[in-house]
Amino acid sequence: MITVRLYGLFRLKCKGSEFSLEASTLGGAIEELERETGADGLWDGFCFINGKPCSGRKMWKTPLAPGDVVALLAPASGG
Amino acid sequence: MKGYANRFALVNLTDSSVSDYPITDEMRKKYLGGKVLAAAILFELLPEKIDAFDEKNPVIIATSPLTGSTAPCSSRFDVSTVSPLTGLITSSNCGGSFGIHLKRAGFDGLIIVGKAKKPTLLDIRDGEITFVDAGHLWGKTTGEAQQAIEGRNIGRFVIGPAGENLVRYAAVVSEERAAGRNGVGAVFGSKLLKGLRAEGTGKIEFHDKEKFMKLNAAWIKALKAHPLTGKQLPTYGTAGLVSAMNYRNLLATKNYQEGSFEGFEKISGETLSEKYLIKNKGCITCPIQCGRVVEVNGEAVKGPEVETLALLGSNLLNDNMQKILDANHYCDEYGLDTISFGSSLGFAMELEEKGLWESGLRFGDPDIDFHSLARRVAYREGIGDILAEGTKRMAQRFGGKDYAINVKGLELAAYEPRGAQGMGLGYAVANRGGCHLNGGYMVVMEGLGLNLDGTSPKGKAQFAIFFQDLMEAISAGGTCLFTSYALLPAALIEKPNSGLARFITKALPSFGGIVGLAHKCIGVAAINLKSIVPYPVMINYLTGMKQNVGSFIRVGERGYNLERLLNIRFGVTSADDTLPKRLLSEKQRGSGVSVALEEMKKKYYSVRRWKDGVPTKQARRILKI
């Protein structure tokens, strides 16, 4: 199991702040989260795995291990 | 000129006299209003350095053309003077309704000089200014004083005990909004000026009201549709930044030793909204409504901004949200700037840790009593008398200069600059000291809006200049700086992982040279893009001026350079454009970098046409100053 923590407007979209999921990649985690919550647009978030930023074209293929914590921050977090 | 009240008063508290101060239409075109017009006036009035508490130090309260025009977020007005924290020129912007009422009362602004013989309230009604004995208000908190000033549909602008007792970071408050930074409240206190009351029936005349209202409606619509001003800020307020800042190592933590805080979730905007928020609230005429209303002691009061959450939270290793809400409220009531208050506490805690000052203040103390501390600072009791001086003077007394987190004496805002190099440059060169807004608020480009690499200095100098000048111009025009977020392309903000957004954010720093060149040539940009940059067109419809994007940004640049020239008159040199040594030489644990200031500063001076930090003759000629 991995943990996904949501921040900003994603919490409202997913109606929750933390989810436990089975996923082996970052992309898999987003897919599973969208399926579970019915939310969309989560692919637009800023991603951090165990506190480290994850970006770039191949970001969605980043492998996840059990116990990993994914932070998913809604875009437009400025103000 | 239409859009203005066309009257500026010179008020002398020493002899209770009032006279008109001449402001020509040419000056209005050149400086618009607010802090830029105030800088031009101070440039005339202050030929040499004076102390902030010298009774000759003028306090200029200035509205702007758009103030009270019904334009979005246009309740803003400015207070400019010599700061008791920095000893330099400062300006402090406020969102309360006082500016609107001042204009209705027949004045675009006031220049207040001298010192009253006893506590005084300036009562401004339909073109008349009277000096009222404020003995009954002296000693009252900002809330109590405003309640005691009678009248309906009036503007109030008052200090609390902190201003009366010359706390160097005392604020002036209108409703729940503060001209908070750099101790303008203490200058009020030094003049025995408790505050002002404004009431009037004047109406703003429009050059072309129909076009103004049409563009106004489109602008409000655009602000409501933008992801930052229409969704993020209304939902979470500025507090919504805490989580993003924490993940990006931008959250001031443990007196800026770190950029992230283990307990950030408990003091985040999400937690504030989910557990403490009663409702949103905004300034009058604001469609964004970023203000928070929360409960303190059973009373609905203003909630904290991101700066307060960080400086009284992570910076002190405090994860108790209710304590921050309480602290924020009491700082407002006593009339204290929460940023300088929090930073002074953080510095005291580090001095305690290092055995340099036994204040009894400790990081992460779960029993910290912010109410008692705010009161002791406001009344200068015990350790409060030392904390009331701010970090620069505390370091002069106890040592620890390398980690006294201020620039030119003003404490830095909540953004840890090692994770946002452009913000670090902005803090270092800002005219009023370590101010995020006067610094250009580059952190919005570096992770909190767009996604530029915050750890790289590349291209940052040019972008910082552009945003500094733009924000100065917006401030001079009279709207809230948050309206500028809507200038950032929504597509880039909403889809940061798209190929286009990735390409642009990666390539953007390489365009620094082009931005720098564009800055130098901006004066010839005689175009208007009203759907993208509505400010100059709105000002034109209101006043009949012929501003365009180029001339508008030049107003901001002119103001920035005028303030710089004034500061040079007050003794500032390029050596003052620096950061605390901690941020320059200690690599941040999270990002692994320190601020590459010298590299950015060199480019910054060059693009600004400054030599060793001094505006050249060429710069002055181009800007007509």
XYZ file of C-alpha atoms in Angstrom:
704
model
C 0.000 0.000 0.000
C 1.075 3.538 -0.646
C -0.343 6.721 0.828
C -1.474 9.681 -1.257
C -1.858 12.990 0.540
C -3.794 15.710 -1.226
C -3.410 19.459 -0.899
C -5.297 22.503 -2.059
C -8.299 22.189 -4.326
C -7.642 18.472 -4.885
C -9.060 17.852 -1.416
C -12.367 19.292 -2.507
C -12.305 17.332 -5.759
C -11.583 14.038 -4.017
C -13.564 14.815 -0.852
C -10.686 13.693 1.325
C -7.133 14.495 2.303
C -5.459 11.095 2.462
C -5.947 7.831 0.591
C -4.286 4.432 0.843
C -3.890 2.710 -2.507
C -2.244 -0.211 -4.272
C -0.015 1.161 -7.049
C 3.435 0.388 -8.418
C 4.004 3.640 -10.313
C 3.093 7.276 -9.812
C 0.833 7.176 -12.865
C -0.829 4.044 -11.508
C -1.504 5.829 -8.230
C -3.175 8.750 -10.004
C -5.252 6.391 -12.115
C -6.356 4.462 -9.052
C -7.133 7.658 -7.146
C -9.246 9.028 -9.991
C -11.087 5.699 -10.208
C -11.710 5.551 -6.477
C -12.844 9.147 -6.019
C -14.411 9.880 -9.394
C -12.299 13.052 -9.548
C -10.534 14.175 -12.696
C -7.660 16.534 -13.455
C -5.347 14.980 -10.861
C -2.680 14.560 -13.547
C -2.203 18.323 -13.383
C -0.907 18.243 -9.827
C 2.589 18.824 -8.526
C 3.945 15.515 -7.241
C 6.349 14.779 -4.427
C 7.377 11.240 -3.482
C 8.554 10.963 0.111
C 9.059 14.730 0.078
C 11.143 14.815 -3.118
C 9.777 16.554 -6.219
C 8.905 14.411 -9.197
C 8.571 16.038 -12.605
C 9.530 15.645 -16.241
C 8.149 13.710 -19.157
C 8.669 10.320 -17.555
C 7.386 11.286 -14.122
C 4.337 9.047 -14.298
C 6.522 5.953 -14.719
C 8.366 6.584 -11.442
C 8.178 3.349 -9.448
C 6.555 3.309 -6.037
C 7.294 0.904 -3.212
C 4.977 -0.093 -0.377
C 5.043 2.551 2.324
C 5.825 5.399 -0.060
C 4.025 8.674 0.540
C 2.921 10.649 -2.508
C 1.991 14.291 -1.987
C -0.228 15.651 -4.714
C -0.571 19.427 -4.715
C -3.233 21.073 -6.799
C -1.811 23.495 -9.372
C -2.515 27.169 -8.812
C -1.338 27.095 -5.247
C -0.134 30.687 -5.429
C -1.616 33.723 -3.764
C -8.575 65.945 -13.442
C -11.445 63.452 -13.397
C -11.095 60.430 -11.140
C -9.287 62.483 -8.508
C -10.585 64.623 -5.673
C -8.000 67.158 -6.896
C -6.926 68.256 -3.459
C -3.953 67.312 -1.291
C -3.706 68.845 2.175
C -0.640 69.754 4.210
C -1.594 69.227 7.837
C 0.634 70.625 10.555
C -0.022 69.066 13.951
C 2.270 71.518 15.760
C 0.177 74.606 15.055
C -3.056 72.875 13.992
C -2.934 74.432 10.549
C -4.137 73.091 7.219
C -3.114 74.313 3.787
C -3.352 72.973 0.258
C -0.321 71.207 -1.179
C -0.107 71.757 -4.929
C -0.351 68.633 -7.092
C -0.501 69.381 -10.808
C -2.108 67.290 -13.533
C 1.392 66.803 -14.923
C 2.384 65.190 -11.617
C -0.713 62.995 -11.715
C 0.209 61.753 -15.185
C 3.798 61.166 -14.162
C 3.230 59.508 -10.784
C -0.484 58.527 -10.784
C -0.891 58.368 -7.006
C -0.309 56.201 -3.934
C 3.263 55.369 -3.072
C 4.779 56.712 -6.310
C 3.226 60.148 -5.905
C 4.216 60.022 -2.232
C 7.823 59.245 -3.220
C 7.836 62.296 -5.493
C 6.529 64.483 -2.658
C 9.050 63.070 -0.169
C 11.798 63.707 -2.726
C 10.880 67.397 -2.550
C 10.275 67.550 1.197
C 13.304 65.639 2.420
C 16.527 67.155 1.057
C 18.530 65.363 3.731
C 18.313 62.501 6.178
C 16.040 62.877 9.178
C 15.069 60.510 11.959
C 11.729 58.734 11.769
C 10.698 60.280 15.087
C 11.771 63.795 14.108
C 8.579 65.828 14.131
C 9.479 67.114 10.669
C 9.174 63.577 9.274
C 6.140 63.770 6.977
C 3.524 61.038 6.960
C 1.881 60.932 3.564
C -1.451 59.184 3.234
C -2.189 58.896 -0.463
C -5.029 57.410 -2.450
C -4.765 56.586 -6.152
C -6.921 57.289 -9.184
C -8.702 53.938 -9.035
C -9.267 54.113 -5.249
C -13.002 54.021 -4.713
C -13.770 53.933 -8.426
C -15.541 50.533 -8.149
C -12.658 48.908 -10.030
C -11.920 45.475 -8.575
C -9.921 45.502 -5.329
C -9.680 49.294 -5.376
C -10.013 50.173 -1.710
C -6.234 50.412 -1.479
C -4.373 53.417 -0.151
C -0.819 54.034 0.959
C 1.125 55.461 3.894
C 4.659 56.687 3.172
C 7.167 58.109 5.624
C 10.629 57.520 7.096
C 10.613 54.156 8.857
C 11.727 53.774 12.473
C 12.860 50.220 11.671
C 15.059 50.956 8.660
C 15.643 54.701 8.965
C 14.843 54.790 5.238
C 11.857 55.644 3.084
C 8.980 53.256 3.482
C 5.504 52.789 2.173
C 2.773 50.624 3.591
C -0.338 49.689 1.665
C -3.697 49.124 3.319
C -6.966 47.569 2.179
C -9.380 49.042 4.696
C -12.047 51.477 3.553
C -10.359 54.630 4.854
C -8.927 55.611 1.452
C -12.336 55.528 -0.191
C -13.804 57.727 2.535
C -10.845 60.127 2.394
C -11.508 60.662 -1.288
C -15.240 61.114 -0.680
C -14.303 63.681 1.960
C -12.566 65.668 -0.768
C -8.889 64.736 -0.512
C -6.609 62.574 -2.634
C -4.146 62.627 0.178
C -2.687 64.263 3.254
C 0.830 65.249 4.215
C 0.992 65.247 7.998
C 3.914 67.028 9.666
C 4.727 68.341 13.123
C 3.769 66.981 16.513
C 0.563 67.565 18.408
C 0.651 68.863 21.983
C -1.787 66.180 23.112
C -3.293 63.016 21.606
C -5.130 64.061 18.481
C -7.613 62.679 15.979
C -7.843 64.287 12.558
C -11.494 64.592 11.608
C -11.949 65.047 7.852
C -15.417 65.934 6.616
C -16.337 67.228 3.171
C -13.256 69.349 2.625
C -12.750 70.426 6.237
C -10.075 69.051 8.562
C -10.357 69.582 12.296
C -8.057 68.629 15.137
C -9.955 66.699 17.793
C -8.721 65.903 21.291
C -8.160 62.140 21.318
C -7.414 61.836 25.025
C -10.353 59.467 25.404
C -8.969 57.223 22.636
C -5.340 57.129 23.794
C -4.543 53.749 25.319
C -7.333 51.986 23.471
C -6.713 49.036 21.167
C -7.365 49.473 17.456
C -10.737 47.757 17.771
C -11.797 49.783 20.799
C -10.641 53.049 19.235
C -12.482 52.410 15.986
C -15.630 51.552 17.927
C -15.335 54.756 19.918
C -15.050 56.927 16.784
C -18.661 57.608 16.037
C -20.383 57.731 12.688
C -21.937 55.551 10.021
C -20.417 55.004 6.622
C -17.133 56.611 7.617
C -13.469 55.666 7.341
C -11.320 55.092 10.408
C -7.558 54.665 10.527
C -6.000 54.279 13.969
C -3.022 53.048 15.940
C -3.110 50.853 19.028
C -0.899 50.851 22.121
C 2.075 49.626 20.043
C 2.056 52.811 17.974
C 1.605 54.969 21.062
C 4.617 53.312 22.689
C 6.778 53.675 19.569
C 7.204 49.976 18.877
C 9.336 50.051 15.760
C 6.988 47.723 13.863
C 3.686 49.242 14.939
C 0.871 49.240 12.389
C -2.029 51.545 11.555
C -5.376 49.800 11.176
C -8.509 50.522 9.148
C -11.345 48.119 10.013
C -9.424 44.828 10.180
C -6.832 45.722 7.559
C -3.451 47.106 8.451
C -0.766 49.316 6.987
C 1.401 46.839 8.774
C 5.002 46.987 7.774
C 7.948 49.118 8.767
C 6.512 50.891 11.781
C 4.332 53.582 10.247
C 2.177 53.293 13.389
C 5.096 54.349 15.548
C 5.514 57.500 13.458
C 1.837 58.254 14.138
C 2.526 57.686 17.837
C 5.571 59.961 17.825
C 3.323 62.754 16.559
C 0.664 61.978 19.207
C -1.628 61.208 16.296
C -4.069 58.495 17.372
C -5.749 58.322 14.011
C -8.023 59.783 11.402
C -11.724 59.826 10.693
C -13.022 60.556 7.178
C -16.546 61.183 6.020
C -17.867 62.764 2.873
C -20.439 62.945 0.153
C -18.102 63.596 -2.757
C -18.553 61.552 -5.885
C -15.923 60.471 -8.382
C -16.287 61.925 -11.847
C -15.537 59.676 -14.813
C -14.038 60.658 -18.162
C -15.990 57.865 -19.874
C -18.131 56.019 -17.373
C -19.775 53.690 -19.872
C -16.491 52.319 -21.180
C -15.072 52.187 -17.656
C -17.972 50.108 -16.366
C -17.896 47.797 -19.376
C -14.203 47.038 -18.927
C -14.713 46.871 -15.172
C -17.280 44.089 -15.601
C -14.979 42.190 -17.958
C -12.062 42.557 -15.523
C -14.109 41.232 -12.597
C -15.221 38.322 -14.767
C -11.607 37.568 -15.705
C -10.512 37.659 -12.053
C -13.291 35.275 -11.089
C -12.398 32.904 -13.921
C -8.666 32.793 -13.191
C -7.407 29.769 -11.239
C -5.507 31.896 -8.701
C -7.897 34.791 -8.113
C -11.112 32.905 -8.819
C -10.491 29.564 -7.122
C -7.371 29.235 -4.995
C -7.452 32.534 -3.108
C -11.209 32.505 -2.367
C -11.017 28.890 -1.147
C -7.889 28.964 0.963
C -6.789 32.600 1.173
C -3.075 33.275 1.137
C -2.882 30.583 3.842
C -3.249 28.072 1.006
C 0.421 28.655 0.226
C 1.741 27.008 3.382
C 1.678 23.427 2.058
C 3.173 24.344 -1.304
C 5.881 26.390 0.396
C 6.709 23.536 2.710
C 7.168 21.013 -0.089
C 9.341 23.467 -2.002
C 11.534 24.367 0.983
C 10.217 27.912 0.981
C 8.568 27.943 4.408
C 10.524 30.000 6.955
C 11.273 27.522 9.732
C 13.183 27.843 13.005
C 14.397 31.376 12.373
C 15.167 30.519 8.749
C 17.408 27.604 9.615
C 15.189 25.421 7.433
C 12.677 25.747 4.605
C 10.232 23.092 5.755
C 8.468 22.197 8.998
C 7.387 18.786 10.196
C 4.176 20.167 11.671
C 3.155 22.209 8.625
C -0.127 20.336 8.080
C -1.522 21.661 11.359
C -0.897 25.282 10.364
C -1.808 24.955 6.690
C -4.466 26.759 4.711
C -6.255 23.458 4.271
C -6.498 22.967 8.048
C -7.525 26.590 8.504
C -10.373 26.184 6.001
C -11.477 22.745 7.162
C -11.419 23.291 10.924
C -11.405 26.996 11.761
C -12.911 29.034 8.940
C -16.262 30.677 9.645
C -16.514 32.483 6.322
C -14.571 34.404 3.684
C -14.262 38.137 3.823
C -12.657 40.665 1.544
C -11.953 44.328 1.265
C -14.728 46.502 -0.110
C -14.999 46.210 -3.952
C -12.976 42.977 -3.941
C -14.233 40.039 -6.018
C -11.442 37.766 -4.736
C -12.392 37.691 -1.037
C -9.124 36.192 0.198
C -9.733 37.270 3.810
C -10.587 34.649 6.445
C -12.945 34.973 9.389
C -12.170 32.741 12.378
C -13.094 32.543 16.035
C -11.024 33.873 18.910
C -12.526 33.850 22.420
C -16.011 33.389 21.011
C -15.678 36.375 18.704
C -15.537 36.280 14.882
C -12.301 38.006 13.887
C -9.886 38.274 10.973
C -7.886 35.122 10.274
C -4.167 34.960 9.516
C -2.345 35.411 6.221
C 0.381 33.020 5.109
C 3.067 35.315 6.509
C 1.533 35.148 9.987
C 1.082 31.367 9.835
C 4.758 30.986 8.988
C 6.327 33.634 11.215
C 4.283 32.672 14.287
C 4.088 29.002 13.320
C 6.885 27.183 11.518
C 9.442 29.889 12.261
C 8.939 29.276 15.983
C 8.327 25.500 15.589
C 4.771 26.138 16.742
C 2.132 23.857 15.213
C -0.777 25.112 17.301
C -3.194 26.803 14.897
C -5.452 28.240 17.599
C -2.466 29.964 19.182
C -1.649 31.564 15.819
C -5.249 32.722 15.399
C -5.114 34.254 18.873
C -1.742 35.887 18.194
C -2.928 37.327 14.891
C -5.958 38.871 16.571
C -4.027 40.377 19.461
C -1.351 41.772 17.142
C -4.124 43.520 15.199
C -5.679 44.831 18.400
C -2.414 46.148 19.834
C -1.383 47.359 16.377
C 1.644 45.170 15.676
C 3.053 43.839 12.410
C 2.846 40.040 12.753
C 5.855 39.483 10.474
C 8.337 41.581 12.447
C 6.805 40.408 15.738
C 7.205 36.741 14.752
C 10.676 37.244 13.360
C 11.797 39.071 16.511
C 10.496 36.148 18.592
C 12.311 33.639 16.349
C 15.548 35.568 16.656
C 15.144 35.778 20.437
C 14.638 32.002 20.547
C 17.849 31.401 18.631
C 19.719 33.867 20.876
C 18.397 31.908 23.862
C 19.475 28.629 22.272
C 22.974 29.994 21.684
C 23.208 31.481 25.160
C 23.375 35.089 23.966
C 20.162 36.373 25.560
C 18.196 34.687 28.304
C 14.731 35.760 27.309
C 13.064 32.516 28.343
C 11.708 32.109 24.806
C 12.255 28.664 23.266
C 11.510 27.083 19.883
C 8.570 24.701 19.982
C 7.411 25.759 23.444
C 3.845 24.393 23.640
C 3.003 26.853 26.399
C 4.041 30.010 24.538
C 1.610 32.810 25.446
C 1.350 35.049 22.399
C -1.246 37.314 23.980
C 1.046 38.122 26.869
C 4.026 38.604 24.534
C 2.097 40.901 22.185
C 0.911 42.937 25.153
C 4.419 43.202 26.622
C 5.797 44.319 23.254
C 2.985 46.824 22.717
C 3.504 48.340 26.176
C 7.284 47.790 26.119
C 7.210 45.791 29.347
C 10.148 43.569 30.361
C 11.544 41.592 27.404
C 8.835 43.250 25.301
C 10.844 46.469 25.375
C 13.733 44.689 23.647
C 11.563 42.711 21.210
C 9.852 45.999 20.264
C 13.111 47.187 18.684
C 13.188 44.495 15.969
C 15.941 42.073 14.959
C 18.525 44.581 13.705
C 18.733 46.434 17.003
C 18.471 43.200 19.004
C 21.546 41.931 17.134
C 23.401 45.175 17.883
C 22.744 44.526 21.572
C 23.244 40.763 21.852
C 25.120 39.696 18.714
C 23.881 37.115 16.209
C 23.849 39.515 13.242
C 24.409 36.632 10.802
C 21.026 35.162 11.647
C 19.069 38.334 12.469
C 16.681 37.871 9.557
C 16.258 41.367 8.201
C 17.343 43.454 5.233
C 18.113 47.098 5.932
C 16.344 46.544 9.271
C 13.026 45.175 7.980
C 12.320 41.551 8.829
C 11.860 39.196 5.875
C 8.453 37.803 4.997
C 7.612 34.098 5.161
C 9.399 32.970 1.991
C 12.755 31.282 2.662
C 14.799 32.626 -0.253
C 17.314 29.834 -0.636
C 14.564 27.892 -2.416
C 13.609 30.966 -4.467
C 16.711 32.825 -5.621
C 14.800 35.602 -7.370
C 12.908 36.260 -4.153
C 16.272 36.445 -2.380
C 17.451 39.113 -4.811
C 14.170 40.972 -4.382
C 14.499 41.035 -0.596
C 18.089 42.278 -0.871
C 17.462 45.207 -3.190
C 13.954 46.243 -2.098
C 13.767 49.890 -1.115
C 11.829 49.307 2.051
C 13.969 46.382 3.243
C 13.127 42.678 3.383
C 9.722 42.956 1.789
C 8.378 40.258 -0.525
C 6.105 42.639 -2.433
C 8.577 45.483 -2.865
C 11.053 42.769 -3.870
C 8.914 41.773 -6.848
C 7.284 38.693 -5.273
C 9.351 36.434 -7.521
C 8.331 33.411 -5.484
C 5.109 33.348 -7.503
C 7.227 32.584 -10.578
C 9.431 30.210 -8.610
C 6.980 27.559 -7.561
C 3.874 29.170 -6.142
C 2.265 30.134 -9.435
C 4.565 29.187 -12.263
C 7.147 26.470 -11.828
C 10.540 28.040 -12.594
C 13.521 26.392 -10.920
C 13.769 28.308 -7.651
C 17.304 27.165 -6.925
C 18.732 28.744 -10.083
C 19.615 32.460 -10.331
C 19.352 32.399 -14.141
C 17.211 35.176 -15.599
C 15.867 36.124 -12.175
C 17.276 39.662 -12.049
C 15.408 40.732 -15.160
C 12.126 39.156 -14.087
C 12.465 40.669 -10.607
C 12.821 44.154 -12.112
C 9.823 43.634 -14.368
C 7.608 42.531 -11.492
C 8.916 45.199 -9.108
C 8.040 47.936 -11.578
C 4.720 46.382 -12.531
C 3.656 46.068 -8.893
C 4.756 49.615 -8.116
C 2.616 50.821 -11.012
C -0.377 48.738 -9.915
C -0.024 50.140 -6.424
C 0.179 53.694 -7.796
C -2.951 52.998 -9.841
C -4.870 51.965 -6.743
C -5.740 48.276 -6.985
C -4.627 45.316 -4.930
C -1.464 43.578 -6.111
C -3.330 40.277 -6.142
C -5.063 41.415 -9.327
C -1.703 40.943 -11.041
C -1.954 37.159 -10.643
C -4.536 37.192 -13.384
C -1.757 38.327 -15.747
C -0.187 34.861 -15.438
C -1.504 32.588 -18.210
C -4.142 30.265 -16.743
C -3.113 27.434 -19.064
C 0.398 27.364 -17.610
C -0.878 27.452 -14.063
C -3.615 24.868 -14.424
C -1.621 22.391 -16.517
C 1.941 22.542 -15.155
C 2.730 19.010 -16.350
C 1.761 19.648 -19.967
C 4.498 19.614 -22.579
C 3.927 23.300 -23.303
C 4.110 24.342 -19.648
C 7.225 22.244 -19.074
C 8.875 23.756 -22.126
C 7.998 27.324 -21.204
C 9.010 27.094 -17.561
C 12.297 25.506 -18.567
C 12.967 28.032 -21.315
C 11.726 31.146 -19.535
C 14.906 31.867 -17.526
C 16.840 31.916 -20.818
C 14.652 34.801 -21.920
C 16.039 36.963 -19.121
C 18.087 38.921 -21.668
C 15.011 39.652 -23.751
C 13.038 40.663 -20.662
C 15.901 42.962 -19.686
C 15.965 44.510 -23.146
C 12.185 44.872 -23.131
C 12.464 46.612 -19.770
C 14.915 49.125 -21.167
C 12.630 49.826 -24.106
C 9.305 49.589 -22.285
C 8.728 53.310 -22.661
C 8.136 52.905 -26.365
C 5.514 50.195 -25.834
C 2.717 52.622 -26.655
C 0.144 49.870 -26.846
C -2.790 48.830 -24.768
C -3.906 45.248 -24.260
C -6.994 45.917 -22.229
C -8.043 42.303 -21.820
C -4.583 41.347 -20.510
C -3.326 44.502 -18.787
C -6.473 46.480 -17.947
C -4.886 48.942 -15.521
C -3.814 51.752 -17.868
C -7.020 51.585 -19.900
C -9.151 51.725 -16.755
C -7.156 54.765 -15.611
C -7.668 56.370 -19.024
C -11.449 55.786 -18.991
C -11.564 57.202 -15.480
C -9.292 60.216 -15.827
C -8.928 61.023 -19.506
C -5.190 60.351 -19.396
C -3.449 58.597 -22.255
C -1.546 55.886 -20.415
C -0.446 52.716 -22.151
C 1.354 49.572 -21.046
C 4.747 51.202 -21.514
C 3.999 54.476 -19.753
C 2.202 52.615 -16.956
C 5.168 50.382 -16.157
C 7.438 53.414 -16.437
C 5.405 54.981 -13.598
C 6.376 52.014 -11.476
C 10.001 52.224 -12.543
C 10.004 55.943 -11.803
C 8.699 55.295 -8.308
C 11.250 52.588 -7.667
C 14.091 54.846 -8.736
C 12.769 57.823 -6.773
C 12.645 55.744 -3.601
C 16.146 54.503 -4.343
C 17.446 58.044 -4.790
C 15.832 59.044 -1.511
C 17.425 56.071 0.230
C 20.805 57.055 -1.221
C 20.216 60.505 0.235
C 19.691 58.686 3.540
C 23.003 56.854 3.191
C 22.134 53.572 1.474
C 24.894 52.007 -0.633
C 25.170 48.797 -2.627
C 26.568 47.146 0.504
C 23.109 47.477 2.046
C 21.588 45.428 -0.788
C 22.344 42.187 0.921
C 20.861 39.332 2.937
C 21.658 37.903 6.366
C 24.809 35.805 6.170
C 22.845 32.642 6.989
C 21.042 32.856 3.660
C 24.184 33.708 1.692
C 26.630 31.192 3.059
C 24.769 28.341 4.768
C 23.443 25.819 2.284
C 19.808 25.026 2.989
C 19.323 21.379 3.939
C 16.303 20.915 1.673
C 17.504 22.581 -1.512
C 21.263 22.279 -0.968
C 21.871 25.876 -2.057
C 22.423 29.345 -0.642
C 21.406 32.564 -2.407
C 23.737 33.469 -5.298
C 23.181 37.147 -4.629
C 26.240 38.840 -6.121
C 25.721 37.262 -9.542
C 22.087 38.394 -9.676
C 22.798 41.817 -8.167
C 25.343 42.660 -10.856
C 22.823 41.911 -13.583
C 20.076 43.699 -11.648
C 22.062 46.945 -11.414
C 23.006 46.769 -15.075
C 19.426 46.301 -16.313
C 18.185 49.032 -13.968
C 20.891 51.356 -15.350
C 22.398 51.718 -11.889
C 26.126 52.060 -11.255
C 27.175 50.555 -7.934
C 23.566 50.756 -6.875
C 23.085 54.410 -7.871
C 20.687 55.333 -10.707
C 22.803 56.820 -13.488
C 22.173 60.154 -15.177
C 20.882 58.193 -18.151
C 18.333 56.393 -15.950
C 17.215 59.684 -14.434
C 16.935 61.310 -17.842
C 14.843 58.479 -19.248
C 12.591 58.495 -16.202
C 12.460 62.301 -16.045
C 13.479 62.451 -12.388
